[in-house]
């Protein structure tokens, strides 16, 4: 019961204007009426008016005994006539606690002479079970001498108004819950409770239709018996499946007055009978396109049809439930898209990042192993080139399906991108039994011929394997080691499976340094700077060399000399090199999109990159992905790289030349240089090493060698670029010796992309 507010009758906003005027005018009349009643004289005309009032009106004496009450008050208290109420107290009519509350308030009013206006009371009237809410005012009643002889009470039933207010608040709360993206079960339970609070003897239920549109599952039923909810959970919808199953099947409301006689409940009567329900009214929850999402049902233990008011509440409930369920489905779809690959539907890197750490934590607690297999499809580019990208996509989807069907439910297949996948085998025991066999079976499943582009296609795969905890304690370590094992599988002929060899992991390099470098590659810690290459005769910028840098989150900038050797030793030079290749192509295209004159961007290629049979494919993909014409990309390799395996190097260079990229031999003149390399391999440019250039022009031997190199290159129709140029004297020599291009601090140190764009703008021809 709320504390009454102070004020006079003019503040009673709950009463109609007519009633307020009547009460104000009749206060004095009621004092006279009470006096007349006590003297046994009735004013018949006034009595008739009072009995016609729709509100409760009564008079009590100093002992809180009823002296008079109008007809509606008498009827609400379960009495037959106004005479019956005279002399009764609330203790004779209400429960003891409620009567005490009324008595205490009335005695305080008569003791202080202060009225109580607009008190909200919740009471259970005699002979009823449902509480009603009343707005009550009680005013002290005085005689002619001003003495308080009793009180006048006036009440109005505001139950319906309060229910409407509660309904509006409930709707606002539900919409707020939806906006805050609270869990769907919580929203649906609050919805059912809101509707139940508006009704008497009714239990509500929400069932959700599954993705296949065939079964209904528990959504919310806070007051249905738990046993009944469990029995109907998962029921298959159909034309004769109770109220809810039939409503979902028809897409229309189903009103069953008596479940014990209605044919729709014929197969479910024995199920519902123990719980006492006799009627069930179910309405589909649907989208704006009338796609059924579930059902909202009301159960009654009486045989009856729903009232118009009840059906209005059901309509409101299904509307709100539809909004909540659709919002949840949209959120689920967004989450799925963010964590799964669009083409294959497999989990992606983001999903792997979230899950793998948890998987390893569980394995660590349970003393079990986890195996990760890094899988790369062999020669997949041939499928795209020979049959088209559409056929390639179909092949990827088929392979993804085969892989998913080849693992257990506790395992996971992830598409990392392109033609690379990762398989995580979890919940293993502490031994290796069966792992190799399962991976071989997976490889065989991939190898089975498939149709693509009108012909049979056979795909093989190279797999690298690393196991927790032997080969790594963190997700990053495991992936890096499995990746290195996969590249070794490719180098050994492809279509093979290689396990990580702990002895070759970085030649004794600490695991922490390897992990940091791997994170640098995958977590955007690397960036490129660009050193201009200029025309010796004109000073015009003709190209740039892309140089990788590492901005360590704790150590700051790490010099290349500190991490490039580590990358070479650990095998991380391959993913690092691919990152540099893609970023350089992206930046070159970005400069062109800014309207700047195109310049050639030179990228260094490591020995391990060059030995990768798929390297040419990676180059082509980088150019295509960034919309860069191949003539603006130059790949720099050292003589030692191409001489390791001359036949293989020549084949790779022919593939690269077919793409259209330029090739240069880097660091020529450093130590032993073979003139045969210039004759054998299809280079476009020769880069004279800085160790030779820095001795110019004072060292006569250096002058002779440099002059011979420039002359020989020109004879072989190779352009020459001198590295490490720092002085005017060096420039004068190079200009006199007809060296076409130069690079070094004499022109510029390596600069950011933004600085280079300014240089290109100011040095336009």
XYZ file of C-alpha atoms in Angstrom:
765
model
C 0.000 0.000 0.000
C 1.470 3.375 -1.021
C 1.869 6.270 1.404
C -0.973 8.762 0.859
C -0.112 12.182 -0.527
C -1.076 15.496 1.079
C -3.501 17.937 -0.545
C -7.110 18.870 -0.961
C -9.774 17.444 -3.237
C -8.728 19.677 -6.139
C -5.524 17.543 -6.435
C -7.335 14.253 -7.024
C -6.560 13.760 -10.708
C -7.919 10.215 -10.700
C -11.496 11.384 -10.248
C -13.654 12.787 -12.993
C -14.382 16.506 -12.992
C -18.021 15.827 -12.222
C -17.165 13.612 -9.260
C -14.729 16.185 -7.862
C -17.381 18.869 -8.030
C -19.900 16.513 -6.438
C -17.578 15.580 -3.585
C -16.644 19.181 -2.910
C -20.321 20.128 -2.822
C -21.424 17.171 -0.744
C -18.822 17.213 2.021
C -21.016 19.451 4.112
C -24.028 17.491 2.952
C -22.487 14.251 4.208
C -21.987 15.729 7.663
C -25.617 16.631 7.711
C -26.526 13.223 6.303
C -24.611 11.450 9.047
C -26.356 13.526 11.658
C -29.720 12.768 10.096
C -28.903 9.056 9.899
C -27.907 8.935 13.523
C -31.236 10.595 14.360
C -33.036 8.028 12.099
C -34.114 10.607 9.479
C -33.229 9.935 5.842
C -33.131 12.335 2.967
C -34.475 10.047 0.233
C -33.370 12.231 -2.683
C -29.765 12.487 -1.457
C -29.677 8.774 -0.701
C -30.712 7.920 -4.249
C -27.941 10.085 -5.694
C -25.300 8.548 -3.456
C -26.304 5.004 -4.356
C -25.963 5.829 -8.055
C -22.303 6.808 -7.699
C -19.911 4.355 -9.462
C -17.257 4.953 -6.794
C -17.128 3.523 -3.265
C -18.576 5.963 -0.688
C -18.966 5.232 3.012
C -19.076 6.775 6.459
C -17.449 5.322 9.603
C -17.642 6.293 13.265
C -14.778 6.891 15.693
C -14.334 3.124 16.169
C -14.006 2.605 12.371
C -17.433 0.955 12.242
C -19.490 1.425 9.117
C -22.363 3.841 9.627
C -23.325 4.038 5.977
C -22.101 2.759 2.588
C -23.443 3.210 -0.890
C -24.668 0.305 -3.004
C -21.444 -0.322 -4.944
C -19.448 -0.511 -1.684
C -21.886 -2.969 -0.169
C -21.829 -5.160 -3.276
C -18.018 -5.159 -3.457
C -17.873 -6.434 0.114
C -20.122 -9.370 -0.695
C -23.131 -8.097 1.253
C -26.713 -8.145 0.012
C -28.094 -4.897 1.437
C -26.950 -1.604 2.875
C -28.484 -2.530 6.198
C -26.061 -5.450 6.588
C -22.995 -3.238 6.667
C -24.049 -0.981 9.537
C -21.940 -1.652 12.616
C -19.381 -3.858 10.847
C -15.662 -3.168 10.887
C -12.945 -4.137 8.413
C -11.968 -6.923 10.802
C -15.329 -8.530 9.982
C -14.731 -8.337 6.228
C -11.021 -8.506 5.395
C -8.031 -10.576 6.401
C -6.558 -9.507 9.707
C -3.406 -7.835 8.335
C -5.333 -5.817 5.749
C -7.922 -4.795 8.360
C -5.136 -3.666 10.685
C -3.655 -1.445 8.007
C -7.029 0.176 7.304
C -7.781 0.641 11.028
C -4.409 2.216 11.841
C -4.688 4.764 9.040
C -8.276 5.686 9.941
C -7.477 6.132 13.619
C -4.545 8.370 12.730
C -6.782 10.501 10.494
C -9.372 10.953 13.223
C -6.702 11.614 15.848
C -4.848 14.266 13.838
C -7.719 15.688 11.818
C -5.590 15.446 8.670
C -7.151 13.915 5.578
C -5.405 11.249 3.514
C -5.901 11.846 -0.199
C -5.031 9.660 -3.202
C -3.836 6.616 -1.307
C -3.186 3.649 -3.630
C -4.350 0.477 -1.958
C -4.081 -3.114 -3.091
C -6.783 -5.214 -1.457
C -8.385 -8.610 -1.848
C -12.140 -8.171 -1.555
C -14.189 -10.747 0.380
C -15.032 -13.801 -1.675
C -12.319 -13.103 -4.317
C -8.715 -14.132 -4.873
C -7.461 -11.522 -7.323
C -6.196 -8.275 -5.744
C -7.724 -5.002 -6.876
C -6.076 -1.609 -6.798
C -8.032 1.350 -5.431
C -7.394 5.063 -5.201
C -8.756 6.025 -1.784
C -9.238 9.288 0.082
C -10.366 9.463 3.716
C -11.508 12.730 5.341
C -12.292 13.385 9.014
C -16.018 14.014 9.653
C -16.918 16.797 12.122
C -20.152 17.727 13.905
C -21.599 21.191 14.317
C -19.167 21.935 17.146
C -16.141 20.956 14.956
C -15.533 17.729 16.825
C -14.364 14.703 14.821
C -17.093 12.091 15.037
C -15.931 9.764 12.259
C -14.647 9.835 8.693
C -15.825 9.782 5.098
C -14.203 7.358 2.673
C -14.197 7.601 -1.105
C -12.510 4.992 -3.342
C -12.280 4.266 -7.011
C -11.252 0.935 -8.566
C -8.168 1.704 -10.694
C -7.167 -1.910 -11.287
C -7.625 -1.689 -15.042
C -5.753 1.585 -15.227
C -2.866 0.120 -13.208
C -2.820 -2.924 -15.427
C -2.545 -0.681 -18.482
C 0.245 1.286 -16.848
C 2.048 -1.931 -15.948
C 1.545 -3.138 -19.511
C 3.036 0.024 -20.979
C 5.984 -0.125 -18.596
C 6.455 -3.786 -19.414
C 6.497 -3.043 -23.137
C 9.072 -0.283 -22.658
C 11.220 -2.587 -20.530
C 11.059 -5.365 -23.123
C 12.025 -3.027 -25.961
C 14.901 -1.760 -23.843
C 16.033 -5.342 -23.227
C 15.912 -6.013 -26.958
C 17.882 -2.834 -27.674
C 20.511 -3.841 -25.097
C 20.760 -7.214 -26.805
C 20.022 -9.144 -23.616
C 19.728 -12.940 -23.927
C 16.612 -14.064 -25.781
C 15.425 -16.468 -23.023
C 15.406 -13.575 -20.541
C 13.395 -11.382 -22.928
C 10.841 -14.093 -23.673
C 10.413 -14.960 -19.995
C 9.818 -11.291 -19.140
C 7.266 -11.143 -21.967
C 5.326 -14.169 -20.708
C 5.326 -12.832 -17.146
C 4.046 -9.459 -18.362
C 1.092 -11.078 -20.140
C 0.325 -13.429 -17.236
C 0.218 -10.441 -14.865
C -2.669 -9.030 -16.920
C -4.766 -12.173 -16.601
C -6.137 -14.537 -13.982
C -5.648 -18.296 -13.988
C -3.614 -18.246 -17.210
C -0.146 -19.681 -17.913
C 1.840 -18.572 -20.959
C 4.387 -20.316 -23.157
C 6.723 -19.457 -26.055
C 8.030 -22.198 -28.325
C 10.684 -21.505 -30.985
C 10.741 -23.106 -34.428
C 14.098 -24.613 -35.378
C 16.139 -23.600 -38.428
C 14.730 -26.438 -40.512
C 11.174 -25.382 -39.699
C 10.185 -28.821 -38.413
C 10.353 -28.806 -34.603
C 9.331 -26.535 -31.752
C 11.714 -26.020 -28.869
C 11.350 -24.425 -25.448
C 11.607 -20.659 -25.466
C 10.016 -19.511 -22.209
C 7.321 -20.838 -19.845
C 8.097 -19.516 -16.356
C 4.888 -20.818 -14.748
C 4.080 -23.932 -16.770
C 4.924 -27.152 -14.918
C 8.513 -28.090 -15.728
C 7.520 -31.656 -16.508
C 5.033 -30.535 -19.137
C 7.555 -28.130 -20.748
C 10.084 -30.944 -21.042
C 7.521 -33.274 -22.623
C 6.633 -30.841 -25.429
C 10.210 -29.633 -26.012
C 11.251 -30.684 -29.521
C 7.761 -31.650 -30.745
C 7.458 -32.025 -34.513
C 4.906 -29.646 -36.033
C 2.060 -30.994 -38.153
C -1.645 -30.686 -39.056
C -2.787 -32.439 -35.867
C -0.212 -31.665 -33.188
C -2.114 -29.965 -30.396
C -2.528 -26.203 -30.463
C 1.091 -25.061 -30.912
C 2.265 -27.718 -33.371
C -0.814 -27.118 -35.516
C -0.554 -23.305 -35.317
C 3.066 -23.441 -36.473
C 2.068 -25.836 -39.262
C -0.862 -23.717 -40.470
C 0.701 -20.344 -39.791
C -2.623 -19.332 -38.203
C -4.026 -19.084 -34.641
C -5.496 -22.286 -33.233
C -8.129 -21.920 -30.471
C -8.921 -25.107 -28.582
C -11.727 -24.745 -26.018
C -11.372 -28.236 -24.597
C -8.210 -30.247 -25.104
C -10.019 -33.364 -23.872
C -12.435 -33.392 -26.787
C -10.752 -31.498 -29.613
C -9.350 -33.838 -32.330
C -6.180 -31.748 -32.625
C -5.205 -32.984 -29.147
C -6.164 -36.599 -29.725
C -2.563 -37.833 -29.616
C -1.597 -35.604 -26.692
C -4.481 -35.881 -24.224
C -2.708 -38.396 -22.051
C 0.288 -36.066 -21.973
C -1.638 -32.945 -20.867
C -4.237 -34.562 -18.596
C -2.035 -34.940 -15.478
C -1.370 -31.189 -15.489
C -5.028 -30.122 -15.469
C -5.081 -27.888 -18.538
C -8.421 -27.824 -20.361
C -8.034 -25.124 -23.006
C -5.061 -23.904 -25.029
C -4.969 -20.986 -27.460
C -1.858 -20.756 -29.656
C -0.860 -18.023 -32.112
C 2.121 -18.152 -34.511
C 4.975 -15.697 -33.986
C 5.856 -14.595 -37.503
C 8.081 -12.200 -39.444
C 6.729 -9.353 -41.549
C 6.894 -11.803 -44.464
C 4.733 -14.286 -42.509
C 7.571 -16.716 -41.919
C 6.812 -18.599 -38.707
C 9.402 -18.157 -35.940
C 7.536 -19.930 -33.140
C 4.274 -19.839 -31.182
C 2.811 -17.967 -28.215
C 0.258 -19.977 -26.240
C -2.032 -19.381 -23.260
C -3.232 -22.306 -21.123
C -6.335 -22.297 -18.912
C -7.676 -24.904 -16.516
C -11.201 -23.997 -17.576
C -13.074 -25.083 -20.683
C -13.575 -21.794 -22.510
C -12.629 -19.560 -25.377
C -10.364 -16.532 -24.941
C -11.911 -13.117 -24.458
C -11.338 -10.246 -26.856
C -9.058 -8.642 -24.287
C -6.976 -11.804 -23.999
C -6.560 -12.040 -27.764
C -5.420 -8.409 -27.881
C -2.756 -9.272 -25.340
C -1.718 -12.288 -27.426
C -1.390 -10.058 -30.509
C 0.840 -7.700 -28.535
C 2.933 -10.583 -27.217
C 3.495 -12.170 -30.631
C 4.510 -8.798 -32.072
C 7.141 -8.180 -29.390
C 8.323 -11.788 -29.489
C 8.737 -11.528 -33.262
C 10.938 -8.445 -32.873
C 13.084 -10.145 -30.224
C 13.498 -13.406 -32.144
C 14.294 -11.671 -35.434
C 16.848 -9.470 -33.672
C 18.482 -12.562 -32.175
C 18.595 -14.282 -35.546
C 20.148 -11.219 -37.172
C 22.745 -10.999 -34.395
C 23.484 -14.706 -34.727
C 23.881 -14.273 -38.472
C 26.233 -11.317 -38.030
C 28.262 -13.276 -35.480
C 28.345 -16.281 -37.800
C 29.488 -14.152 -40.744
C 32.200 -12.543 -38.613
C 33.494 -15.938 -37.494
C 32.949 -18.078 -40.585
C 34.161 -18.109 -44.152
C 31.578 -16.877 -46.663
C 32.462 -19.409 -49.354
C 32.787 -22.657 -47.410
C 30.905 -21.910 -44.196
C 33.885 -23.131 -42.180
C 35.128 -21.235 -39.125
C 37.666 -18.528 -39.970
C 40.745 -17.037 -38.295
C 38.661 -14.914 -35.921
C 36.808 -18.017 -34.708
C 40.080 -19.922 -34.370
C 41.593 -17.120 -32.303
C 38.673 -17.257 -29.867
C 38.463 -21.035 -29.595
C 42.002 -22.389 -29.751
C 43.190 -20.728 -26.542
C 40.236 -22.261 -24.666
C 40.889 -25.663 -26.222
C 44.517 -25.570 -25.063
C 43.497 -24.459 -21.556
C 41.140 -27.442 -21.226
C 43.797 -29.801 -22.562
C 46.306 -28.410 -20.081
C 43.929 -28.971 -17.153
C 43.038 -32.505 -18.292
C 46.561 -33.564 -19.247
C 45.612 -34.249 -22.859
C 47.069 -33.505 -26.269
C 45.885 -31.296 -29.076
C 47.174 -31.651 -32.620
C 46.987 -28.922 -35.239
C 47.499 -29.692 -38.913
C 48.287 -26.815 -41.281
C 47.033 -27.854 -44.724
C 47.769 -26.198 -48.075
C 46.343 -27.366 -51.392
C 48.999 -28.134 -53.998
C 48.930 -26.265 -57.317
C 45.468 -24.879 -56.653
C 46.233 -21.931 -58.911
C 46.178 -24.351 -61.844
C 42.492 -24.977 -61.148
C 41.668 -21.271 -61.261
C 43.779 -20.741 -64.371
C 42.554 -23.822 -66.189
C 38.895 -23.994 -65.205
C 38.113 -20.507 -63.950
C 37.569 -19.017 -60.509
C 33.984 -20.263 -60.337
C 35.221 -23.838 -60.697
C 37.928 -23.103 -58.145
C 35.303 -21.938 -55.659
C 33.314 -25.115 -56.177
C 36.445 -27.171 -55.565
C 37.120 -25.297 -52.327
C 33.556 -25.880 -51.141
C 33.773 -29.582 -51.962
C 37.097 -29.956 -50.177
C 35.747 -28.078 -47.156
C 32.784 -30.447 -47.058
C 35.027 -33.504 -47.301
C 37.241 -32.257 -44.519
C 34.291 -31.461 -42.256
C 32.882 -34.947 -42.861
C 36.246 -36.574 -42.112
C 36.632 -35.322 -38.562
C 34.871 -35.994 -35.288
C 32.339 -33.644 -33.762
C 34.909 -32.578 -31.164
C 37.436 -31.580 -33.857
C 37.495 -28.404 -35.914
C 38.319 -27.392 -39.503
C 39.179 -23.754 -40.167
C 39.693 -21.976 -43.465
C 42.612 -19.608 -42.976
C 42.247 -18.031 -46.406
C 42.888 -18.865 -50.032
C 43.706 -22.566 -50.246
C 44.993 -22.882 -46.672
C 43.131 -24.735 -43.915
C 43.791 -25.734 -40.338
C 42.541 -28.907 -38.666
C 42.397 -29.025 -34.862
C 42.127 -32.480 -33.321
C 40.989 -32.099 -29.713
C 40.041 -34.254 -26.707
C 42.792 -36.748 -27.364
C 44.444 -38.874 -24.765
C 48.082 -38.319 -23.874
C 49.394 -40.606 -26.619
C 49.574 -40.317 -30.415
C 47.734 -43.467 -31.430
C 45.559 -42.926 -34.457
C 46.499 -39.307 -35.241
C 48.611 -40.060 -38.293
C 46.018 -42.516 -39.565
C 43.255 -39.935 -39.255
C 45.315 -37.286 -41.025
C 46.162 -39.722 -43.836
C 42.466 -40.512 -44.232
C 41.775 -36.799 -44.386
C 44.420 -36.423 -47.078
C 42.916 -39.305 -49.045
C 39.477 -37.718 -48.845
C 40.904 -34.536 -50.343
C 42.704 -36.467 -53.077
C 39.558 -38.113 -54.455
C 38.804 -36.802 -57.992
C 35.972 -34.317 -58.332
C 34.189 -32.628 -61.202
C 35.051 -29.038 -61.966
C 34.785 -26.962 -65.110
C 33.500 -29.933 -67.096
C 36.412 -32.246 -66.277
C 37.785 -34.360 -63.438
C 40.047 -32.503 -61.025
C 42.391 -34.117 -58.552
C 43.746 -32.025 -55.717
C 46.599 -33.000 -53.439
C 47.637 -31.362 -50.195
C 50.717 -30.686 -48.135
C 50.205 -30.993 -44.385
C 52.343 -29.746 -41.520
C 51.624 -31.071 -38.032
C 52.412 -29.702 -34.576
C 51.207 -31.069 -31.238
C 50.445 -29.446 -27.893
C 52.300 -29.286 -25.573
C 55.445 -30.732 -27.157
C 55.616 -28.377 -30.148
C 54.190 -25.291 -28.526
C 52.337 -24.081 -25.457
C 50.413 -21.261 -27.137
C 48.218 -21.033 -30.236
C 50.824 -18.821 -31.906
C 53.633 -21.314 -31.350
C 51.564 -24.236 -32.606
C 50.446 -22.451 -35.760
C 53.956 -21.204 -36.538
C 55.476 -24.662 -36.113
C 52.723 -26.383 -38.108
C 53.181 -23.745 -40.812
C 56.920 -24.435 -41.018
C 56.265 -28.172 -41.188
C 53.810 -27.575 -44.034
C 56.400 -25.622 -46.032
C 58.875 -28.451 -45.501
C 56.232 -30.864 -46.843
C 55.976 -28.736 -49.985
C 59.739 -28.586 -50.412
C 59.914 -32.367 -50.143
C 57.654 -32.899 -53.139
C 54.134 -31.985 -51.972
C 51.244 -34.328 -51.202
C 53.156 -35.263 -48.069
C 52.685 -34.952 -44.336
C 55.462 -33.587 -42.151
C 55.613 -33.271 -38.390
C 57.316 -30.327 -36.755
C 60.942 -31.108 -36.010
C 61.834 -29.456 -32.727
C 65.556 -29.536 -33.552
C 65.048 -27.260 -36.557
C 62.891 -24.653 -34.891
C 65.051 -21.614 -35.185
C 68.472 -23.213 -34.726
C 68.224 -22.847 -31.014
C 66.431 -19.506 -31.090
C 64.310 -18.907 -27.977
C 60.652 -19.705 -28.491
C 59.735 -16.286 -27.102
C 61.546 -14.461 -29.902
C 59.938 -16.664 -32.522
C 56.507 -16.025 -31.020
C 57.100 -12.268 -30.959
C 58.099 -12.247 -34.613
C 55.114 -14.381 -35.564
C 52.836 -11.945 -33.747
C 54.515 -9.075 -35.547
C 53.578 -10.624 -38.892
C 49.993 -11.445 -37.923
C 49.170 -8.481 -35.674
C 50.022 -5.466 -37.861
C 53.301 -4.589 -36.155
C 55.223 -4.510 -39.434
C 55.324 -1.562 -41.814
C 57.224 -0.581 -44.941
C 59.480 2.335 -45.730
C 60.534 3.175 -49.259
C 63.926 4.391 -50.530
C 63.807 6.270 -53.833
C 65.720 5.106 -56.885
C 66.598 7.971 -59.228
C 67.692 8.528 -62.794
C 71.371 9.538 -62.618
C 71.076 11.927 -65.533
C 67.896 13.777 -64.518
C 67.424 13.134 -60.780
C 63.861 11.992 -61.446
C 62.504 9.254 -59.162
C 62.006 6.131 -61.268
C 61.368 3.534 -58.611
C 61.472 2.667 -54.918
C 62.738 -0.227 -52.853
C 60.351 -1.551 -50.202
C 62.108 -2.101 -46.870
C 60.352 -3.839 -43.984
C 60.379 -2.394 -40.483
C 59.131 -3.722 -37.126
C 57.466 -1.498 -34.542
C 57.597 -3.695 -31.428
C 54.841 -2.801 -28.891
C 57.357 -2.822 -26.010
C 60.805 -2.407 -27.582
C 59.885 0.181 -30.174
C 61.533 0.024 -33.596
C 63.561 -3.152 -34.067
C 66.391 -2.871 -36.663
C 66.004 -5.257 -39.636
C 69.412 -6.741 -38.863
C 67.917 -8.001 -35.592
C 64.874 -9.765 -37.002
C 65.542 -10.667 -40.656
C 68.125 -13.357 -39.704
C 65.671 -14.714 -37.111
C 62.978 -14.855 -39.778
C 65.346 -16.707 -42.126
C 66.333 -19.240 -39.484
C 62.819 -19.986 -38.239
C 61.092 -20.158 -41.611
C 59.008 -17.076 -40.784
C 60.700 -15.306 -43.671
C 58.111 -16.905 -45.976
C 54.970 -15.354 -44.411
C 56.952 -12.168 -43.752
C 57.967 -11.971 -47.397
C 54.405 -12.542 -48.577
C 53.218 -9.735 -46.315
C 55.847 -7.375 -47.770
C 54.886 -8.374 -51.316
C 51.196 -7.682 -50.785
C 51.733 -4.445 -48.872
C 54.160 -3.085 -51.481
C 51.706 -3.840 -54.295
C 48.908 -2.206 -52.335
C 50.947 0.950 -51.732
C 52.101 1.193 -55.345
C 48.498 1.055 -56.488
C 47.521 3.610 -53.848
C 50.054 6.103 -55.211
C 48.653 5.605 -58.687
C 45.114 6.122 -57.425
C 46.315 9.447 -55.967
C 47.183 10.551 -59.496
C 50.953 10.255 -59.066
C 53.140 9.039 -61.891
C 53.652 5.243 -61.642
C 56.982 4.085 -60.231
C 58.449 0.609 -60.037
C 58.400 -0.884 -56.538
C 61.203 -3.358 -55.803
C 60.710 -6.183 -53.295
C 63.445 -8.450 -51.946
C 62.819 -12.196 -52.241
C 64.347 -14.673 -49.808
C 65.801 -18.029 -50.747
C 62.960 -19.897 -49.032
C 60.354 -17.836 -50.845
C 62.049 -18.444 -54.168
C 62.184 -22.190 -53.482
C 58.425 -22.322 -52.908
C 56.842 -23.869 -56.042
C 53.785 -21.664 -55.502
C 55.749 -18.418 -55.306
C 54.784 -17.310 -58.821
C 51.143 -17.926 -57.931
C 51.512 -15.790 -54.813
C 52.980 -12.972 -56.909
C 50.149 -13.169 -59.441
C 47.551 -13.157 -56.659
C 49.157 -10.115 -54.996
C 49.082 -8.198 -58.287
C 45.489 -9.194 -58.999
C 44.302 -8.487 -55.470
C 45.749 -4.965 -55.563
C 44.974 -4.211 -59.220
C 48.634 -3.451 -59.969
C 50.030 -3.961 -63.463
C 52.915 -6.422 -63.361
C 55.384 -4.046 -65.051
C 55.416 -1.885 -61.926
C 56.714 -4.724 -59.712
C 60.358 -5.733 -59.530
C 61.611 -8.754 -57.590
C 65.165 -8.661 -56.267
C 67.061 -11.919 -55.704
C 70.702 -12.433 -54.817
C 73.090 -14.497 -56.889
C 73.382 -17.068 -54.097
C 69.623 -17.684 -54.261
C 69.546 -18.548 -57.944
C 72.749 -20.590 -57.842
C 71.480 -22.974 -55.114
C 69.461 -24.886 -57.686
C 69.991 -23.304 -61.098
C 67.469 -25.469 -62.917
C 64.686 -24.825 -60.441
C 65.559 -21.119 -60.251
C 65.442 -20.769 -64.018
C 62.008 -22.415 -64.166
C 60.715 -20.085 -61.468
C 62.128 -17.021 -63.200
C 60.475 -18.030 -66.456
C 57.131 -18.246 -64.626
C 57.682 -14.799 -63.147
C 58.699 -13.324 -66.484
C 55.527 -14.790 -67.986
C 53.536 -12.836 -65.414
C 55.330 -9.693 -66.562
C 57.240 -8.654 -63.445
C 60.820 -7.371 -63.642
C 63.725 -9.318 -62.133
C 66.934 -7.871 -60.747
C 70.056 -9.461 -59.339
C 70.808 -7.847 -55.994
C 74.157 -7.164 -54.272
C 76.179 -7.825 -57.447
C 79.874 -7.274 -56.798
C 79.800 -8.367 -53.159
C 82.402 -11.100 -52.824
C 82.419 -13.717 -55.572
C 80.185 -12.913 -58.525
C 79.630 -15.282 -61.394
C 79.317 -13.746 -64.821
C 77.548 -16.964 -65.827
C 74.600 -15.915 -63.676
C 74.108 -12.815 -65.830
C 74.219 -14.885 -68.987
C 72.060 -17.795 -67.781
C 69.197 -16.108 -65.982
C 66.676 -13.669 -67.487
C 67.402 -10.604 -65.353
C 66.269 -7.123 -66.295
C 68.493 -5.139 -63.978
C 71.743 -5.440 -62.081
C 72.107 -3.785 -58.669
C 75.731 -2.949 -57.906
C 76.498 -3.628 -54.243
C 77.142 -0.738 -51.861
C 80.501 -2.256 -50.790
C 81.772 -1.586 -54.303
C 80.139 1.839 -54.638
C 81.447 3.202 -51.320
C 85.070 2.790 -52.536
C 84.397 5.019 -55.542
C 86.092 7.004 -56.968
C 89.234 6.928 -54.791
C 89.982 3.180 -55.095
C 91.380 2.402 -58.533
C 90.469 -1.283 -58.276
C 86.901 -0.404 -57.366
C 86.779 2.029 -60.307
C 87.952 -0.680 -62.689
C 85.502 -3.284 -61.409
C 82.580 -0.862 -61.397
C 83.354 0.306 -64.905
C 83.589 -3.310 -66.098
C 80.288 -4.271 -64.413
C 78.468 -1.307 -65.991
C 79.928 -2.044 -69.414
C 79.129 -5.763 -69.190
C 75.548 -5.087 -68.090
C 75.010 -2.714 -70.992
C 76.346 -5.318 -73.382
C 73.831 -7.822 -71.978
C 71.081 -5.175 -72.258
C 70.664 -4.932 -68.496
C 70.051 -1.645 -66.732
C 72.377 -0.861 -63.811
C 71.508 0.640 -60.428
C 74.203 1.608 -57.940
C 73.307 1.104 -54.261
C 74.611 3.100 -51.313
C 75.398 6.348 -53.136
C 76.226 9.047 -50.574
C 78.589 11.636 -52.120
C 78.726 14.023 -55.064
C 81.990 12.382 -56.160
C 80.298 9.000 -56.423
C 77.512 10.579 -58.476
C 79.997 12.222 -60.821
C 81.701 8.884 -61.447
C 78.428 7.061 -62.076
C 77.271 9.776 -64.461
C 80.566 9.619 -66.363
C 80.410 5.772 -66.474
C 76.839 5.909 -67.896
C 75.222 4.140 -64.914
C 71.493 4.684 -65.423
C 70.143 4.701 -61.848
C 71.308 5.196 -58.277
C 69.983 4.732 -54.751
C 71.293 5.956 -51.438
C 71.392 8.620 -48.735
C 72.724 11.119 -51.294
C 69.115 11.348 -52.465
C 67.056 10.160 -49.536
C 66.995 7.785 -46.628
C 64.071 5.276 -46.545
C 60.897 7.259 -45.867
C 57.242 6.645 -45.056
C 54.655 6.239 -47.837
C 53.282 9.697 -47.044
C 56.684 11.350 -47.312
C 57.431 9.560 -50.561
C 54.113 10.703 -52.028
C 55.168 14.303 -51.272
C 58.522 13.655 -52.951
C 56.794 12.248 -56.020
C 54.559 15.317 -56.208
C 57.488 17.747 -56.006
C 59.712 15.821 -58.443
C 57.235 15.357 -61.269
C 58.947 15.563 -64.700
